[in-house]
Amino acid sequence: MNFLRHIIIIFGGAIFGLGLAYSGAAVPEVVLSFLRLEDFGLALVIGGALLVTLLTFQFLPKVINTPLLGGSFTRPAKLPISKWNIMGASIFGVGWGLTGLCPGTSFAAVGMGNWPVLAGIIGMFIGALLYGMLRNKGLKGIE
Amino acid sequence: METLFPLGIEQYVVGGLLVGAGIAFIYVMTGVVAGVSTVFTSTWSFVFADPTSFFRRDKFIASRKWRLSLVAGLVLGGFVYLFLFNDGNATVTSLPVLQLFAGGLLVGIGTRMAAGCPSGHGITGNAMLEKSSLVSTITFLAVGIIVALITQNVL
């Protein structure tokens, strides 16, 4: 992937991160107020983002054949619904419910000067390391 | 309305549209679908040399560099907010560091086991109309709400 593509992804990622920060989704307390059913704003954040991406992913490849920088439109491999979705999403849900942290919002939070969230990001890297080591030991999974 | 959204809705709607615009921009320009959580696995491929290792699967090696660019962009976006919209005032959580670490550990294990997080399943996976993403999204919303409600008076 060439230099220009990295610049584009950093720029798009910055819009993504600015949106997380501006909406409050990158503030753990705001996420927890949603999960405690005190403020339903996070549903609007997910809904707004989903509306834009749904229209883009579904219709753009019908309008232009290739991305503007060349290459092709990728889509993640189709994954079957499995117990791993349920188990993984449940384990994630416990961590999310305890802290209000998810991967994208945590990186944006660090940019907002929320330094304690770095401890959460370190935890995420170590958690993924543990999961990968289990896969190396023969644990089954979906990717 | 004011009971459902005590802080108003403007910031939520504008922020959500910006999130979608960033992901859409990356897709229009490069064709890449920008989920976040895979970076926690793919980055370890820089450390582990064994070609049979889980961390060195083709999909992780092929995407490991742009995934780091994506998270650099996410941090940059938060930084832009800090100075353009918050007068340089850092937003610092009052949650204990140990709680953040423990929660992060579960987020790391769970998102990788489910192969996605709120961005990868909740937004891009659902936008691709993936059934497994819908199942994951409903599951983590339900569990997250239950855990947050149970622990709100304890933690």
CSV table of C-alpha atoms in Angstrom, one decimal:
chain,number,residue,atom,x,y,z
A,1,MET,CA,0.0,0.0,0.0
A,2,ASN,CA,1.6,3.2,-1.1
A,3,PHE,CA,2.2,6.4,0.7
A,4,LEU,CA,-0.9,8.2,-0.6
A,5,ARG,CA,-3.2,5.4,0.5
A,6,HIS,CA,-1.8,5.7,4.0
A,7,ILE,CA,-2.4,9.5,4.0
A,8,ILE,CA,-6.0,8.9,2.9
A,9,ILE,CA,-6.6,6.3,5.6
A,10,ILE,CA,-5.1,8.6,8.3
A,11,PHE,CA,-7.3,11.5,7.0
A,12,GLY,CA,-10.5,9.3,6.9
A,13,GLY,CA,-9.6,7.9,10.3
A,14,ALA,CA,-9.2,11.4,11.7
A,15,ILE,CA,-12.8,12.3,10.5
A,16,PHE,CA,-14.0,9.0,12.1
A,17,GLY,CA,-12.1,9.9,15.3
A,18,LEU,CA,-13.4,13.5,15.3
A,19,GLY,CA,-16.9,12.1,15.0
A,20,LEU,CA,-16.4,9.8,17.9
A,21,ALA,CA,-15.0,12.7,20.0
A,22,TYR,CA,-17.6,15.3,18.9
A,23,SER,CA,-20.5,12.9,19.6
A,24,GLY,CA,-19.3,11.9,23.0
A,25,ALA,CA,-19.0,8.2,22.0
A,26,ALA,CA,-15.3,8.4,22.9
A,27,VAL,CA,-16.2,9.5,26.5
A,28,PRO,CA,-16.6,6.3,28.6
A,29,GLU,CA,-19.1,8.0,30.9
A,30,VAL,CA,-21.3,8.9,27.9
A,31,VAL,CA,-21.2,5.2,26.7
A,32,LEU,CA,-22.1,4.0,30.2
A,33,SER,CA,-25.0,6.4,30.4
A,34,PHE,CA,-26.3,4.8,27.2
A,35,LEU,CA,-25.8,1.3,28.5
A,36,ARG,CA,-27.5,2.3,31.8
A,37,LEU,CA,-30.5,3.5,29.6
A,38,GLU,CA,-30.1,7.1,30.9
A,39,ASP,CA,-29.4,8.7,27.5
A,40,PHE,CA,-30.1,7.0,24.2
A,41,GLY,CA,-27.8,9.3,22.2
A,42,LEU,CA,-25.3,6.6,21.3
A,43,ALA,CA,-28.0,4.9,19.3
A,44,LEU,CA,-28.2,8.0,17.1
A,45,VAL,CA,-24.4,7.9,16.7
A,46,ILE,CA,-24.5,4.3,15.5
A,47,GLY,CA,-27.6,5.0,13.4
A,48,GLY,CA,-26.1,8.0,11.7
A,49,ALA,CA,-22.8,6.2,10.9
A,50,LEU,CA,-24.7,3.1,9.8
A,51,LEU,CA,-26.9,5.2,7.4
A,52,VAL,CA,-23.9,6.8,5.7
A,53,THR,CA,-21.9,3.5,5.4
A,54,LEU,CA,-25.0,1.4,4.3
A,55,LEU,CA,-25.7,3.8,1.4
A,56,THR,CA,-22.0,3.9,0.5
A,57,PHE,CA,-21.3,0.1,0.7
A,58,GLN,CA,-24.5,-0.9,-1.0
A,59,PHE,CA,-24.6,1.6,-3.9
A,60,LEU,CA,-21.1,3.0,-4.6
A,61,PRO,CA,-19.8,-0.2,-6.2
A,62,LYS,CA,-22.8,0.0,-8.6
A,63,VAL,CA,-21.8,3.5,-9.6
A,64,ILE,CA,-18.0,3.3,-10.0
A,65,ASN,CA,-16.2,0.1,-10.8
A,66,THR,CA,-13.0,0.7,-8.7
A,67,PRO,CA,-12.0,2.9,-5.8
A,68,LEU,CA,-10.7,6.3,-6.9
A,69,LEU,CA,-7.1,5.3,-6.0
A,70,GLY,CA,-7.4,2.0,-8.0
A,71,GLY,CA,-7.5,-1.5,-6.7
A,72,SER,CA,-10.9,-3.1,-5.9
A,73,PHE,CA,-13.7,-2.8,-3.4
A,74,THR,CA,-12.9,-5.3,-0.6
A,75,ARG,CA,-15.4,-6.9,1.7
A,76,PRO,CA,-14.6,-8.9,4.7
A,77,ALA,CA,-14.9,-12.6,4.2
A,78,LYS,CA,-18.5,-13.8,4.7
A,79,LEU,CA,-18.5,-15.3,8.2
A,80,PRO,CA,-21.1,-17.9,9.2
A,81,ILE,CA,-23.1,-17.2,12.3
A,82,SER,CA,-21.5,-19.3,15.0
A,83,LYS,CA,-21.2,-19.8,18.7
A,84,TRP,CA,-18.0,-17.8,18.5
A,85,ASN,CA,-20.0,-14.6,17.5
A,86,ILE,CA,-22.2,-15.1,20.6
A,87,MET,CA,-19.3,-16.0,23.0
A,88,GLY,CA,-17.0,-13.3,21.7
A,89,ALA,CA,-19.6,-10.6,21.6
A,90,SER,CA,-20.7,-11.6,25.2
A,91,ILE,CA,-17.1,-11.3,26.5
A,92,PHE,CA,-16.7,-8.0,24.7
A,93,GLY,CA,-20.1,-6.9,26.2
A,94,VAL,CA,-18.9,-7.5,29.7
A,95,GLY,CA,-15.8,-5.4,29.2
A,96,TRP,CA,-17.9,-2.7,27.4
A,97,GLY,CA,-20.5,-2.7,30.2
A,98,LEU,CA,-17.7,-2.4,32.9
A,99,THR,CA,-15.8,0.5,31.2
A,100,GLY,CA,-17.7,2.0,28.2
A,101,LEU,CA,-14.6,1.3,26.2
A,102,CYS,CA,-14.6,-0.1,22.7
A,103,PRO,CA,-11.6,-0.3,20.2
A,104,GLY,CA,-12.4,2.8,18.0
A,105,THR,CA,-13.5,5.1,20.8
A,106,SER,CA,-10.5,4.2,22.9
A,107,PHE,CA,-8.0,5.5,20.3
A,108,ALA,CA,-10.1,8.7,19.9
A,109,ALA,CA,-10.2,9.1,23.6
A,110,VAL,CA,-6.4,9.1,23.9
A,111,GLY,CA,-6.3,11.9,21.3
A,112,MET,CA,-8.7,13.9,23.6
A,113,GLY,CA,-6.1,13.7,26.3
A,114,ASN,CA,-7.9,10.9,28.2
A,115,TRP,CA,-4.6,9.2,29.2
A,116,PRO,CA,-6.1,6.5,31.6
A,117,VAL,CA,-7.8,5.0,28.6
A,118,LEU,CA,-4.2,3.9,27.5
A,119,ALA,CA,-4.5,1.2,30.2
A,120,GLY,CA,-7.6,-0.1,28.4
A,121,ILE,CA,-5.8,-0.1,25.0
A,122,ILE,CA,-2.9,-2.0,26.6
A,123,GLY,CA,-5.5,-4.5,27.9
A,124,MET,CA,-7.0,-4.9,24.4
A,125,PHE,CA,-3.6,-5.7,22.9
A,126,ILE,CA,-2.9,-8.2,25.7
A,127,GLY,CA,-6.4,-9.7,25.4
A,128,ALA,CA,-5.9,-10.2,21.6
A,129,LEU,CA,-2.4,-11.7,22.3
A,130,LEU,CA,-4.0,-14.2,24.8
A,131,TYR,CA,-6.7,-15.1,22.2
A,132,GLY,CA,-4.2,-15.6,19.5
A,133,MET,CA,-2.0,-17.8,21.7
A,134,LEU,CA,-5.1,-19.9,22.5
A,135,ARG,CA,-5.7,-20.2,18.7
A,136,ASN,CA,-2.1,-21.4,18.3
A,137,LYS,CA,-2.8,-24.0,21.0
A,138,GLY,CA,-5.7,-25.4,18.9
A,139,LEU,CA,-8.7,-23.4,20.0
A,140,LYS,CA,-11.2,-23.2,17.1
A,141,GLY,CA,-12.6,-19.9,15.8
A,142,ILE,CA,-14.1,-18.0,12.9
A,143,GLU,CA,-11.1,-16.3,11.3
B,1,MET,CA,-37.7,13.6,23.8
B,2,GLU,CA,-35.9,15.3,26.7
B,3,THR,CA,-36.2,12.2,28.8
B,4,LEU,CA,-34.6,10.0,26.1
B,5,PHE,CA,-31.9,12.6,25.2
B,6,PRO,CA,-31.2,14.7,28.3
B,7,LEU,CA,-28.1,16.3,26.6
B,8,GLY,CA,-30.0,17.0,23.3
B,9,ILE,CA,-29.3,15.2,20.0
B,10,GLU,CA,-27.2,17.6,17.9
B,11,GLN,CA,-23.8,16.3,18.9
B,12,TYR,CA,-24.9,12.6,18.5
B,13,VAL,CA,-26.3,13.1,15.0
B,14,VAL,CA,-23.5,15.2,13.7
B,15,GLY,CA,-20.9,13.0,15.3
B,16,GLY,CA,-22.5,9.8,13.9
B,17,LEU,CA,-22.6,11.3,10.4
B,18,LEU,CA,-18.9,12.2,10.7
B,19,VAL,CA,-18.0,8.7,11.8
B,20,GLY,CA,-19.9,7.3,8.7
B,21,ALA,CA,-18.3,10.0,6.5
B,22,GLY,CA,-14.8,9.0,7.6
B,23,ILE,CA,-15.4,5.3,6.9
B,24,ALA,CA,-17.1,6.0,3.6
B,25,PHE,CA,-14.3,8.3,2.5
B,26,ILE,CA,-11.7,5.5,3.1
B,27,TYR,CA,-13.9,3.1,1.1
B,28,VAL,CA,-14.5,5.4,-1.8
B,29,MET,CA,-10.8,6.2,-2.1
B,30,THR,CA,-9.1,2.9,-1.3
B,31,GLY,CA,-11.8,0.1,-1.2
B,32,VAL,CA,-10.8,-0.7,2.4
B,33,VAL,CA,-13.5,-1.5,5.0
B,34,ALA,CA,-12.3,0.2,8.1
B,35,GLY,CA,-13.0,-2.0,11.1
B,36,VAL,CA,-10.8,-1.2,14.1
B,37,SER,CA,-10.3,-4.3,16.4
B,38,THR,CA,-8.3,-6.4,14.0
B,39,VAL,CA,-5.3,-4.1,14.7
B,40,PHE,CA,-5.0,-5.8,18.1
B,41,THR,CA,-4.2,-9.1,16.4
B,42,SER,CA,-2.4,-7.9,13.2
B,43,THR,CA,0.1,-5.8,15.0
B,44,TRP,CA,1.5,-8.8,16.9
B,45,SER,CA,2.6,-10.2,13.5
B,46,PHE,CA,5.5,-7.7,13.7
B,47,VAL,CA,6.6,-9.6,16.8
B,48,PHE,CA,6.0,-13.2,16.1
B,49,ALA,CA,8.1,-14.7,13.3
B,50,ASP,CA,6.8,-18.3,13.2
B,51,PRO,CA,5.0,-18.5,9.8
B,52,THR,CA,2.5,-21.0,11.2
B,53,SER,CA,1.4,-18.6,14.0
B,54,PHE,CA,-2.2,-17.4,14.1
B,55,PHE,CA,-0.8,-13.8,14.1
B,56,ARG,CA,0.8,-14.3,10.7
B,57,ARG,CA,-2.3,-15.3,8.7
B,58,ASP,CA,-2.4,-13.7,5.3
B,59,LYS,CA,-5.3,-11.4,6.2
B,60,PHE,CA,-3.4,-9.9,9.2
B,61,ILE,CA,-0.1,-9.5,7.3
B,62,ALA,CA,-1.8,-7.9,4.3
B,63,SER,CA,-3.6,-5.3,6.4
B,64,ARG,CA,-1.3,-4.7,9.3
B,65,LYS,CA,0.2,-1.4,8.0
B,66,TRP,CA,-3.0,0.4,7.0
B,67,ARG,CA,-4.6,-0.7,10.3
B,68,LEU,CA,-1.9,1.2,12.1
B,69,SER,CA,-2.5,4.3,9.9
B,70,LEU,CA,-6.2,4.0,10.8
B,71,VAL,CA,-5.6,4.1,14.5
B,72,ALA,CA,-3.2,6.9,14.1
B,73,GLY,CA,-6.0,8.8,12.3
B,74,LEU,CA,-8.5,8.0,15.1
B,75,VAL,CA,-6.0,9.5,17.7
B,76,LEU,CA,-5.5,12.5,15.4
B,77,GLY,CA,-9.3,13.0,15.2
B,78,GLY,CA,-9.5,13.1,19.0
B,79,PHE,CA,-6.6,15.5,19.1
B,80,VAL,CA,-8.3,17.8,16.6
B,81,TYR,CA,-11.4,17.8,18.7
B,82,LEU,CA,-9.3,18.6,21.8
B,83,PHE,CA,-8.0,21.8,20.3
B,84,LEU,CA,-10.7,22.9,17.9
B,85,PHE,CA,-13.8,22.2,20.0
B,86,ASN,CA,-12.6,21.9,23.6
B,87,ASP,CA,-10.1,24.7,24.0
B,88,GLY,CA,-7.3,22.2,24.8
B,89,ASN,CA,-9.1,20.9,27.9
B,90,ALA,CA,-8.5,17.1,28.2
B,91,THR,CA,-11.4,14.9,28.9
B,92,VAL,CA,-10.1,12.6,31.6
B,93,THR,CA,-12.2,9.7,32.9
B,94,SER,CA,-12.7,9.1,36.6
B,95,LEU,CA,-12.8,5.3,36.1
B,96,PRO,CA,-10.0,3.5,37.9
B,97,VAL,CA,-7.0,2.5,35.7
B,98,LEU,CA,-7.2,-1.1,36.9
B,99,GLN,CA,-10.9,-1.3,35.9
B,100,LEU,CA,-10.0,0.2,32.4
B,101,PHE,CA,-7.3,-2.4,32.0
B,102,ALA,CA,-9.5,-5.3,33.1
B,103,GLY,CA,-12.3,-4.2,30.8
B,104,GLY,CA,-9.8,-3.7,28.0
B,105,LEU,CA,-8.6,-7.3,28.4
B,106,LEU,CA,-12.1,-8.6,27.9
B,107,VAL,CA,-12.7,-6.2,25.0
B,108,GLY,CA,-9.5,-7.6,23.4
B,109,ILE,CA,-10.4,-11.3,23.8
B,110,GLY,CA,-14.1,-10.8,23.0
B,111,THR,CA,-13.7,-8.7,19.8
B,112,ARG,CA,-11.1,-11.0,18.4
B,113,MET,CA,-13.2,-14.1,19.2
B,114,ALA,CA,-16.2,-12.5,17.5
B,115,ALA,CA,-14.0,-11.1,14.7
B,116,GLY,CA,-15.4,-7.6,15.2
B,117,CYS,CA,-16.4,-4.7,17.5
B,118,PRO,CA,-18.9,-1.9,17.3
B,119,SER,CA,-17.1,-0.5,14.2
B,120,GLY,CA,-16.4,-3.8,12.5
B,121,HIS,CA,-19.7,-5.5,13.2
B,122,GLY,CA,-22.0,-2.7,14.5
B,123,ILE,CA,-21.3,-0.3,11.6
B,124,THR,CA,-19.4,-1.8,8.7
B,125,GLY,CA,-20.6,-5.4,9.1
B,126,ASN,CA,-24.2,-4.3,9.4
B,127,ALA,CA,-23.8,-1.9,6.4
B,128,MET,CA,-22.6,-5.0,4.4
B,129,LEU,CA,-25.8,-6.7,5.6
B,130,GLU,CA,-23.8,-9.5,7.3
B,131,LYS,CA,-26.1,-11.7,9.4
B,132,SER,CA,-23.2,-12.6,11.7
B,133,SER,CA,-22.7,-8.9,12.4
B,134,LEU,CA,-26.3,-8.4,13.3
B,135,VAL,CA,-26.1,-11.4,15.8
B,136,SER,CA,-22.9,-10.0,17.3
B,137,THR,CA,-24.3,-6.5,17.6
B,138,ILE,CA,-27.5,-7.6,19.3
B,139,THR,CA,-25.4,-9.8,21.7
B,140,PHE,CA,-23.0,-7.2,22.8
B,141,LEU,CA,-25.7,-4.6,23.2
B,142,ALA,CA,-27.7,-6.9,25.4
B,143,VAL,CA,-24.8,-8.1,27.5
B,144,GLY,CA,-23.3,-4.5,27.8
B,145,ILE,CA,-26.7,-3.1,29.0
B,146,ILE,CA,-27.1,-5.9,31.5
B,147,VAL,CA,-23.6,-5.6,32.9
B,148,ALA,CA,-23.7,-1.8,33.1
B,149,LEU,CA,-27.1,-1.9,34.9
B,150,ILE,CA,-25.9,-4.5,37.4
B,151,THR,CA,-22.6,-2.8,38.2
B,152,GLN,CA,-23.8,0.8,38.2
B,153,ASN,CA,-24.3,0.8,42.0
B,154,VAL,CA,-21.3,-1.3,42.7
B,155,LEU,CA,-18.4,0.2,40.7
